[in-house]
Coordinates of C-alpha atoms and ligand atoms in Angstrom, one line a residue:
X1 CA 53.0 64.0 -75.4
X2 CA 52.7 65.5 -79.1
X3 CA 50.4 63.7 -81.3
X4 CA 48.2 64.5 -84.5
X5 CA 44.7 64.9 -85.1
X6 CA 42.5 62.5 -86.7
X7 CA 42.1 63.7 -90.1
X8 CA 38.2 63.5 -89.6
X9 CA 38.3 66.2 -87.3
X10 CA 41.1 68.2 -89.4
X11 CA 40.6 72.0 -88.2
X12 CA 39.8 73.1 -91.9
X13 CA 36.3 72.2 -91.4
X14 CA 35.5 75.4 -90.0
X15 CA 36.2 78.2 -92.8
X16 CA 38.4 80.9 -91.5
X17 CA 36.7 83.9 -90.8
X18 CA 36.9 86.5 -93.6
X19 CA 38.7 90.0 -93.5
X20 CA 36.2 92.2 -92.4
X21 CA 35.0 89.8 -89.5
X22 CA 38.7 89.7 -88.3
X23 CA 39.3 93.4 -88.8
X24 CA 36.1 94.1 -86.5
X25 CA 37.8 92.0 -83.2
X26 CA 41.3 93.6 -84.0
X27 CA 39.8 96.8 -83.5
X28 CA 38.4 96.2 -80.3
X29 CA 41.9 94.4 -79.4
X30 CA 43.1 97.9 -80.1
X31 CA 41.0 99.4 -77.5
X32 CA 43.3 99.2 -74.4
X33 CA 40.8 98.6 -71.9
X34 CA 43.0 97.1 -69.1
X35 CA 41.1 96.7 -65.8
X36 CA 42.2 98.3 -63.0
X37 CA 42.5 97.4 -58.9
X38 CA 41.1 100.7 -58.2
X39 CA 38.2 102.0 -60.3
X40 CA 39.3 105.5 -60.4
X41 CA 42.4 104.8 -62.3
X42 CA 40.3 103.2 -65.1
X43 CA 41.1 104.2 -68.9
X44 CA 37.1 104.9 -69.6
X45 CA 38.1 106.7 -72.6
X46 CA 39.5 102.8 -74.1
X47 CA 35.9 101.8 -73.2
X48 CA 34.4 104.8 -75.0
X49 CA 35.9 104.0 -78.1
X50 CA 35.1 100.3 -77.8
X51 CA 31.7 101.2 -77.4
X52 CA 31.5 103.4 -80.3
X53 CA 33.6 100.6 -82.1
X54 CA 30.5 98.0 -81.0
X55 CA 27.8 100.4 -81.7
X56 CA 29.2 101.1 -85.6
X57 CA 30.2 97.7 -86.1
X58 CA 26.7 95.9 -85.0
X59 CA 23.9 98.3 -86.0
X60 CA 20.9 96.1 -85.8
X61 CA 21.9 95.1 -82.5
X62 CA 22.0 98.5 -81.1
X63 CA 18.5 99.3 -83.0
X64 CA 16.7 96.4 -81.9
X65 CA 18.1 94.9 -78.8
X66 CA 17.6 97.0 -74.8
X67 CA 21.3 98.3 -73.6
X68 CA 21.7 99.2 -70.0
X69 CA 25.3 100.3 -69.4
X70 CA 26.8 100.0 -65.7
X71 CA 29.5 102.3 -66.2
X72 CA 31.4 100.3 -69.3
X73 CA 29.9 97.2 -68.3
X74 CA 27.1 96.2 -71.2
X75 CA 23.8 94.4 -70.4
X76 CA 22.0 93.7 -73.1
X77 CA 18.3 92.4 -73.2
X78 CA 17.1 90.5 -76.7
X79 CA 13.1 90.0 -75.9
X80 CA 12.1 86.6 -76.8
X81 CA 8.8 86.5 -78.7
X82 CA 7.0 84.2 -76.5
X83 CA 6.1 86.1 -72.9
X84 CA 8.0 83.0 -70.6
X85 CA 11.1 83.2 -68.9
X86 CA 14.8 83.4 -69.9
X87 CA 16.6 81.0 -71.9
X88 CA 19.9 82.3 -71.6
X89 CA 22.6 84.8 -70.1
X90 CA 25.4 84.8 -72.1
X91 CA 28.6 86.4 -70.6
X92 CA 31.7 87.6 -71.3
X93 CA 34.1 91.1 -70.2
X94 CA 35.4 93.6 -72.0
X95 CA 38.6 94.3 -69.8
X96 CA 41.9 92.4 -70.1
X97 CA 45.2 92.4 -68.0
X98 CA 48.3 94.3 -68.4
X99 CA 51.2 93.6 -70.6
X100 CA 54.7 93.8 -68.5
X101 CA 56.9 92.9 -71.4
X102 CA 55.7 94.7 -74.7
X103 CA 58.9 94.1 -76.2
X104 CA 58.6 90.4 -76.4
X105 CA 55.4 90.2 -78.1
X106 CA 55.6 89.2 -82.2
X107 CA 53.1 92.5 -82.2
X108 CA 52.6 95.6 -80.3
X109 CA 49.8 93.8 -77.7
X110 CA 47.1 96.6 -78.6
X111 CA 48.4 97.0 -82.3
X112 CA 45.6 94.6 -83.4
X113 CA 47.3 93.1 -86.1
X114 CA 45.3 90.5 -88.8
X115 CA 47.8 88.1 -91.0
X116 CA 46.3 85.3 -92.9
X117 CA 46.2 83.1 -90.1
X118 CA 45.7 85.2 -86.9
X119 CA 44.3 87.7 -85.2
X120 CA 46.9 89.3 -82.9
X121 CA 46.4 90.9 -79.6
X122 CA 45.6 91.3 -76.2
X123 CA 42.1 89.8 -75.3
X124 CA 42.0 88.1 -78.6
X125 CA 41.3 84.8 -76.4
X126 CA 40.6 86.1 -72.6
X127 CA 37.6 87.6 -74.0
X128 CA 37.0 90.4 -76.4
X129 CA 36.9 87.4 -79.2
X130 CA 34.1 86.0 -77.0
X131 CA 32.0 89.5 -76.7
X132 CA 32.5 90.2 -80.3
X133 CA 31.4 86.4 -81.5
X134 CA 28.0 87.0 -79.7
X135 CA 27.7 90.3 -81.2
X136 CA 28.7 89.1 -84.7
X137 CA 26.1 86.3 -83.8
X138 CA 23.3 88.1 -83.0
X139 CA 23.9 90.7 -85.4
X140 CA 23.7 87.9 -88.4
X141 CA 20.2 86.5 -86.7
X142 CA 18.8 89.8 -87.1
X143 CA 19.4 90.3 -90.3
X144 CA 17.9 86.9 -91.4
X145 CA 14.7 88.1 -89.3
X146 CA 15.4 85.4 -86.4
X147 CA 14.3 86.0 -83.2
X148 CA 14.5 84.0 -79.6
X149 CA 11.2 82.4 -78.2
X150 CA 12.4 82.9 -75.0
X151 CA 14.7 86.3 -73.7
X152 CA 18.1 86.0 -73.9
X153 CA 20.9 88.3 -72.0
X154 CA 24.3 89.3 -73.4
X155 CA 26.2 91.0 -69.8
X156 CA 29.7 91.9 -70.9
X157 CA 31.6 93.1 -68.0
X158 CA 34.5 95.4 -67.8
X159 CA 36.3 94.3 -64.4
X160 CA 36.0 91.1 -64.4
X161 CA 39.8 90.6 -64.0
X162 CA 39.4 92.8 -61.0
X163 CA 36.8 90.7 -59.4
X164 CA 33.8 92.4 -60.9
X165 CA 32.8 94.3 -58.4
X166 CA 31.7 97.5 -60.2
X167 CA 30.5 95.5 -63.4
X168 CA 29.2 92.1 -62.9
X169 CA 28.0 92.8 -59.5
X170 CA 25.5 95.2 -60.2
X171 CA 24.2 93.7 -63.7
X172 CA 23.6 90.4 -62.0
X173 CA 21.9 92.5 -59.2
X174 CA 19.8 94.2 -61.8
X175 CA 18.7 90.6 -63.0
X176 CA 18.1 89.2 -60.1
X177 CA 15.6 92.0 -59.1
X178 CA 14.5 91.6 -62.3
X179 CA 13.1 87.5 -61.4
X180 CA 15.9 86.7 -63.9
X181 CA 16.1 82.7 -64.2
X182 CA 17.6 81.2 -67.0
X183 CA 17.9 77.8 -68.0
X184 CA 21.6 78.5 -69.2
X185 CA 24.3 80.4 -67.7
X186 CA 27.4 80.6 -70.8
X187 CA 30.7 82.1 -70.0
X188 CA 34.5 81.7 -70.6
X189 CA 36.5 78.6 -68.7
X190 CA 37.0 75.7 -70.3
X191 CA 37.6 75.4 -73.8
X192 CA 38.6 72.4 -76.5
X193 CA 42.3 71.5 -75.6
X194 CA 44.6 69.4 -78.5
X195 CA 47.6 67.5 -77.4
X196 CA 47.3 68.7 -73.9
X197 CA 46.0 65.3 -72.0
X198 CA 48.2 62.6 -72.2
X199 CA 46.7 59.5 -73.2
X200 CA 44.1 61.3 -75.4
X201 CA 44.1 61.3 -79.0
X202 CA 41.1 63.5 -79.7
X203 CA 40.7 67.3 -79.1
X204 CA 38.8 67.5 -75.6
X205 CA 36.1 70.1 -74.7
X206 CA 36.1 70.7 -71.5
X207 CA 32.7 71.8 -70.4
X208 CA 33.4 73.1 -66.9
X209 CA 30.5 73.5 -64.4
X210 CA 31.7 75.5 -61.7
X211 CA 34.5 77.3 -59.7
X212 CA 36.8 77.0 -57.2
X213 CA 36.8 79.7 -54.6
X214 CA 39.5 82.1 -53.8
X215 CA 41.1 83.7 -50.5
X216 CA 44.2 85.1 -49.6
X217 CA 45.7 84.4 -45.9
X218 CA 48.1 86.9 -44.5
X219 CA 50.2 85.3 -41.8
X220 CA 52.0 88.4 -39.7
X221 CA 54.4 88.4 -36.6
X222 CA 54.9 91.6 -34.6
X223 CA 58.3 91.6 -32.4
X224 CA 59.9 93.8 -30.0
X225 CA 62.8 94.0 -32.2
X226 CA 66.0 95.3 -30.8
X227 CA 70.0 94.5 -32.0
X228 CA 70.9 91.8 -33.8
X229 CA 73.9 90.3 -31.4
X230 CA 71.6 88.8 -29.2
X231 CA 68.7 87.7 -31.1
X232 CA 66.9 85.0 -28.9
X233 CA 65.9 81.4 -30.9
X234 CA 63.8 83.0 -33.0
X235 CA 63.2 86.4 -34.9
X236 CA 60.0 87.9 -36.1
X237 CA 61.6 86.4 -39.8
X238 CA 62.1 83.0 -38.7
X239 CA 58.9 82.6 -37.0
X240 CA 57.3 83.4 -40.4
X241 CA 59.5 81.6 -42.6
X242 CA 58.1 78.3 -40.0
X243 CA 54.9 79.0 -40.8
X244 CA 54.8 79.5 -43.7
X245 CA 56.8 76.1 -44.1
X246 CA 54.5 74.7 -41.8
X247 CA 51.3 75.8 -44.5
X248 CA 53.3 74.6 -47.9
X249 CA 53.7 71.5 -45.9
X250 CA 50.7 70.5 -44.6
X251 CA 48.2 71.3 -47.5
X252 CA 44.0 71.1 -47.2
X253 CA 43.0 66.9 -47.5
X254 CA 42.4 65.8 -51.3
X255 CA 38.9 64.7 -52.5
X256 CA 37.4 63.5 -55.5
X257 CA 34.0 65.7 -55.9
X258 CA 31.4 64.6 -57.7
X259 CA 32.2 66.8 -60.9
X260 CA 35.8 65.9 -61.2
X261 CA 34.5 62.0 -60.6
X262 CA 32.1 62.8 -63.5
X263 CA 34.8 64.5 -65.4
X264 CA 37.3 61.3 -65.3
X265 CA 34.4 59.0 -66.0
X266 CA 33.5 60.8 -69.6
X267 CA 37.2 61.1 -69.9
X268 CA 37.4 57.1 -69.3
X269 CA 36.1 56.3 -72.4
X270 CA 38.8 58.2 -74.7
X271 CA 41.6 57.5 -72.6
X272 CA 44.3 54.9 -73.9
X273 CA 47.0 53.0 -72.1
X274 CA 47.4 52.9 -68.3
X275 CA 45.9 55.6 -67.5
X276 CA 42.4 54.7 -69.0
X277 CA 43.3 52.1 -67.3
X278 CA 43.8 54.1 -63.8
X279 CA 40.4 56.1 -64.7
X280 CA 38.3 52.6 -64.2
X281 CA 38.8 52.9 -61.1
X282 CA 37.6 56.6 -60.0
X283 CA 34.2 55.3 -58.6
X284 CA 35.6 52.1 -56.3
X285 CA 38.9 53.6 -55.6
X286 CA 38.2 57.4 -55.4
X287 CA 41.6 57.8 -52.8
X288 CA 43.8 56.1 -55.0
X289 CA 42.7 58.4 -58.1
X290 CA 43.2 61.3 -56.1
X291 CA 46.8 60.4 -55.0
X292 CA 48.0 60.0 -59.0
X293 CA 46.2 63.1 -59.5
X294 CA 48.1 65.3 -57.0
X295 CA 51.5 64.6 -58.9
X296 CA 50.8 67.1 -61.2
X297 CA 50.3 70.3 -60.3
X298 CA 47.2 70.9 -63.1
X299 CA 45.5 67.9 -62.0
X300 CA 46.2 68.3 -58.5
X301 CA 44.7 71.8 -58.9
X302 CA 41.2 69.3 -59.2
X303 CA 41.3 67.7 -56.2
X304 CA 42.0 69.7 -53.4
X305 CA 42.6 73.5 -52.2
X306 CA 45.6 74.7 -53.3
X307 CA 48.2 76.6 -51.3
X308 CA 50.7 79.0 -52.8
X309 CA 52.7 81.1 -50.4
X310 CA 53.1 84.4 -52.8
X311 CA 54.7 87.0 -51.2
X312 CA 57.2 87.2 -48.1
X313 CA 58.4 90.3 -46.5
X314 CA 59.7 91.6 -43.0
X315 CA 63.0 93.3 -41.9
X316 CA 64.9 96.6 -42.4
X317 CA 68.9 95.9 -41.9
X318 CA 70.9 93.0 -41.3
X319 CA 71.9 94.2 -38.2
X320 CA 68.6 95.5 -36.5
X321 CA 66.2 92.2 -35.7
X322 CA 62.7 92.7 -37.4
X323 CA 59.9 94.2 -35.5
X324 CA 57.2 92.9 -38.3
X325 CA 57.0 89.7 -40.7
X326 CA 54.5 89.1 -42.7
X327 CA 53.6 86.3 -45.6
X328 CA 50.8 86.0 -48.4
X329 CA 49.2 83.0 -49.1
X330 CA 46.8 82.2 -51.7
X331 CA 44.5 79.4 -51.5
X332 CA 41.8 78.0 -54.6
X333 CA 39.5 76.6 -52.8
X334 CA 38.1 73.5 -53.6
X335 CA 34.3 73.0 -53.3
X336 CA 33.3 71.8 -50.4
X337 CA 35.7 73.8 -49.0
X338 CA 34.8 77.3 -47.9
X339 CA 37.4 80.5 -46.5
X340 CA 36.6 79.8 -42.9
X341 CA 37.7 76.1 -43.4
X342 CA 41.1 77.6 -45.1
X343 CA 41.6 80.2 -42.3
X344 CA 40.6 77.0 -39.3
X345 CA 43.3 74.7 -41.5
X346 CA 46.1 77.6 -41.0
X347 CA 45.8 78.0 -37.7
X348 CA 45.6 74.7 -36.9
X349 CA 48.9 73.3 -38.7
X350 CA 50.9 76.3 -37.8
X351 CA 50.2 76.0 -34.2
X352 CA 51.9 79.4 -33.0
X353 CA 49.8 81.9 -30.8
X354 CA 52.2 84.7 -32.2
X355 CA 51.2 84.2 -35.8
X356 CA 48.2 86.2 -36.7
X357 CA 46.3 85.1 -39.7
X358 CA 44.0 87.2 -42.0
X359 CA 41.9 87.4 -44.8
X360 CA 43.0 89.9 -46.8
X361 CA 41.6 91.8 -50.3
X362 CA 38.5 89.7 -52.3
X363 CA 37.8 86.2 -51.2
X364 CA 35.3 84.1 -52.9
X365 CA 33.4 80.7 -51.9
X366 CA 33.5 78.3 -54.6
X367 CA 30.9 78.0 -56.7
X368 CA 27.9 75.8 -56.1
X369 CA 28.5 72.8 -59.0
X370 CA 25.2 72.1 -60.9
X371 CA 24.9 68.4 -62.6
X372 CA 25.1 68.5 -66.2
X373 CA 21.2 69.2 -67.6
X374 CA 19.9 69.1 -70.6
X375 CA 21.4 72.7 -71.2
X376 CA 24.8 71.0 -70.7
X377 CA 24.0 68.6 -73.4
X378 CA 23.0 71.4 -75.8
X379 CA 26.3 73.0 -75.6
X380 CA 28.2 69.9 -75.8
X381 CA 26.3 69.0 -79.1
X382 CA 26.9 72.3 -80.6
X383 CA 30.4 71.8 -79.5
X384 CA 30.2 68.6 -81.6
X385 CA 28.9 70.2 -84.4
X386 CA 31.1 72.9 -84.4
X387 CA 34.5 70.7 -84.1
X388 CA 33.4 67.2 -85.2
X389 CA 35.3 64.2 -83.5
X390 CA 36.0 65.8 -80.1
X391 CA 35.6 64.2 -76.6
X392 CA 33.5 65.7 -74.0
X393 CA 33.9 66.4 -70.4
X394 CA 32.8 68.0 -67.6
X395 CA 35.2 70.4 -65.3
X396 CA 35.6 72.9 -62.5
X397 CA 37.2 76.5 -63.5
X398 CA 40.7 76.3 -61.4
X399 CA 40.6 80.5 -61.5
X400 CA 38.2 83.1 -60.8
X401 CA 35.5 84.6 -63.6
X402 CA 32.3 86.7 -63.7
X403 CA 29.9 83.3 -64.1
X404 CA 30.1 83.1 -60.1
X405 CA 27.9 86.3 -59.1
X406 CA 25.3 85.0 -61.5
X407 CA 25.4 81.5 -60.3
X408 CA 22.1 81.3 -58.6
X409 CA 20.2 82.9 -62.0
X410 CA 20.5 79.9 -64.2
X411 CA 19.6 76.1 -63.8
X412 CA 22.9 75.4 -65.5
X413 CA 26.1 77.1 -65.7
X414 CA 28.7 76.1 -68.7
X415 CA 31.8 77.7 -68.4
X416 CA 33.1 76.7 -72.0
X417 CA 34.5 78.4 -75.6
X418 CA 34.5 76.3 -78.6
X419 CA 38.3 77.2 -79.3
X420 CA 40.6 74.7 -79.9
X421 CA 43.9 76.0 -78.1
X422 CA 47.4 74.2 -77.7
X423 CA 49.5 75.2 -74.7
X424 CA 50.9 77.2 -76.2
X425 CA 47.7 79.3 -76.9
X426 CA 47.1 78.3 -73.5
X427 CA 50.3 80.2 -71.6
X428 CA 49.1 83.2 -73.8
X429 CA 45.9 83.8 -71.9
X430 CA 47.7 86.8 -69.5
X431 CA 51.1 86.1 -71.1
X432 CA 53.4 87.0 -74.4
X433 CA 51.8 86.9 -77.6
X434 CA 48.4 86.0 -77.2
X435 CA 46.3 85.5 -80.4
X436 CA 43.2 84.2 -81.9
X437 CA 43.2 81.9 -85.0
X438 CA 41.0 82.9 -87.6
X439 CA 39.3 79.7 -88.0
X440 CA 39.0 79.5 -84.1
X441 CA 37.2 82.8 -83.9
X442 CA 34.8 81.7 -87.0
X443 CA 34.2 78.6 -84.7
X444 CA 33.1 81.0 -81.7
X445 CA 30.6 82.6 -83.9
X446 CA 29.3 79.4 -85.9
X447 CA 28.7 78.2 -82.1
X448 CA 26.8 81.4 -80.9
X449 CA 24.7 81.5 -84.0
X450 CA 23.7 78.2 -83.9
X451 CA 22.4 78.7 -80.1
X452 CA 20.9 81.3 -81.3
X453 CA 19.1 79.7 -84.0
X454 CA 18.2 77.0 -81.3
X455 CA 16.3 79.3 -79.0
X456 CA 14.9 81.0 -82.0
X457 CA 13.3 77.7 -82.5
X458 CA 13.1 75.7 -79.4
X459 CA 12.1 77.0 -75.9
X460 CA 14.1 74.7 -73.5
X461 CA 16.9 72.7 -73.9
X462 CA 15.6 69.4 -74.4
X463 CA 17.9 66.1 -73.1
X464 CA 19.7 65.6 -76.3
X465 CA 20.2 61.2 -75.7
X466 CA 23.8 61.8 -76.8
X467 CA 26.7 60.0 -75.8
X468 CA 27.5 62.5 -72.8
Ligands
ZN501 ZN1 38.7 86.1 -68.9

């Protein structure tokens, strides 16, 4: 449902970021440093010339902060002045995805092209603007002399779109042998959405808090096979195609976890019509919220493990019956959830000995949820200050990113950008014509400075009192 912004929280309030700040993220957008399934077929030299893009483009941070380099992946370690603990890990990943349809895109995707209003480009929102905006960040505090009481880490990945295996694996590794604990954990997930939630007038920042896990379930049938004119009741084909009906059909039990109930109730407050309304009820009437919410497929993502059969494939002619079927399915598992339940839950509503299940490629466990702290707060009033007038809620990342091998460093993980982003900004993130607005990339910066210039004068996030 379109609608407009208040004017008090008009988008001008943020100055666009000038031409040299822009030109600095467009080069890195033209750095083609796609991630790739298998490590060896990496482009390294597209993350050689990033790197000597970074190192040229944020001199003091190079002089003064500790870089430890895991293959591309950059670990950076700012001391704090005082000698106790770790306030922050900020993350974020250098790699992006492929482009399968250059010739749709307004620009070339690694052209890196700066108009007035944008910043064009592959990774210009899924994440070089989010590397760069720390960097930019840090590289401003260190020119006005500030410095962080406590240590803070910047890990910028290069696989996370790969799983992270080979990047944020082993820097999170390195931390943890390192007594790493921070009180915040900051990385890419949710971000401030306009005209996106019905019933909202407000931009919404959705601070998200954890992660839904990930497996995919290969279902296969091996037959004798033989001729086609006298097939039997079933073939190797139709024994899959049952199962696989049988796994679309019957899908994992919806619940209301605690952070989607604590999501809906911040959400209550801003909601108009029937479905503030509908919201009132989440904490007496947890089934019948769940129900409305599985209508829709993005909400229904929230409430339980989703199933999406991907891929099918068996059979050679039409006239020869199939020795082999096989069919991909790929659940987001919902936490409290875990792969074994998944794998359990497939064998159990298929019901068919002769279907062999699997767990094939990377499978995660969702994330463990932590409850919104007083580093939650921080983030959510620098969100504030950063775009005045927006709501804020909590959330659960329905995908996959880096923030989940570092989950057990930090007291609290935010998985959040300060970017306000339309859907049509949104179905850019791995699709056609992705782009970064300039005054959205000067609000990514404003909001890492001023984290910055918190830690450089406060040790711990403190409980802020706010409205949250
Ligand atoms: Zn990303």
């Amino acid at each position: 449902m379109p609608m407009n912004l208040p004017t008090r929280s008009d988008a001008t309030m943020t100055q666009p970021v000038d031409d040299p700040t822009a030109e600095r993220l467009a080069a890195a957008l033209r750095c083609a440093t796609v991630s790739a399934d298998d490590p060896h077929r990496l482009d390294t030299t597209a993350f050689d010339r990033l790197d000597a893009h970074l190192r040229q483009s944020f001199p003091l941070v190079h002089a003064e902060l500790e870089l430890r380099r895991f293959g591309p992946s950059r670990l950076y370690r700012w001391p704090g002045t005082e000698p106790t603990g770790v306030a922050a890990i900020l993350l974020a990943h250098q790699d992006v995805v492929p482009v399968d349809d250059p010739q749709r895109w307004t620009h070339p995707p690694f052209a890196g092209v700066v108009d007035d209003e944008y910043i064009w480009g592959r990774g210009a929102i899924d994440d070089k603007s989010r590397v760069l905006a720390a960097l930019e960040a840090v590289e401003s505090a260190l020119a006005d002399g500030l410095r962080p009481r406590r240590t803070i880490y910047l890990a910028f990945g290069h696989d996370e779109e790969v799983f992270g295996g080979d990047g944020a694996v082993p820097m999170a590794e390195h931390l943890r042998q390192a007594g790493v604990y921070a009180d915040l954990l900051l990385d890419e997930g949710g971000v401030i959405t306009a005209d996106v939630i019905e019933g909202v007038r407000q931009p919404v920042a959705t601070i998200m808090l954890g992660e839904k896990g990930y497996a995919t379930v290969r279902l296969s049938v091996t037959d004798t096979g033989g001729h086609s004119s006298m097939p039997g009741t079933q073939t190797a084909i139709g024994r899959i195609a049952r199962a696989v009906h049988r796994i679309q059909t019957h899908p994992m039990p919806l619940r209301l976890t605690p952070v989607i109930a604590d999501m809906l109730h911040r959400l209550r407050t801003v909601m108009h019509g029937p479905r503030g309304h509908l919201l009132g009820l989440a904490r007496i009437a947890p089934s019948l919220i769940t129900r409305v919410m599985a209508t829709q497929p993005q909400t229904a993502a929230l409430v339980r493990t989703t199933t999406a059969p991907t891929v099918i494939r068996g059979g050679v002619r039409a006239n020869v019956l199939p020795a082999q079927a096989e069919a991909l399915v790929n659940f987001r598992i919902l936490p409290g959830d875990s792969v074994a339940a998944v794998l359990r839950h497939c064998r159990k509503v298929v019901r068919d000995p002769q279907v062999r299940f699997d767990v094939v490629g990377t499978a995660t466990e969702p994330s463990t949820v932590t409850a919104p702290g007083p580093a939650f707060d921080l983030v959510a009033d620098l969100a504030r200050a950063v775009v005045p007038g927006i709501a804020v809620t909590t959330g659960l990342v329905p995908g996959a990113t880096d923030s989940r091998h570092y989950a057990d460093l930090a007291l609290t993980r935010c998985n959040f950008a300060p970017v306000v982003l339309d859907e049509r900004d949104l179905a850019s993130i791995h699709g056609t014509d992705e782009r970064l607005s300039r005054v959205n990339y000067a609000r990514l910066i404003t909001f890492n400075r001023r984290l910055i210039e918190y830690f450089a004068t406060t040790g711990t996030p403190q409980t802020s009192g706010a409205d949250s």
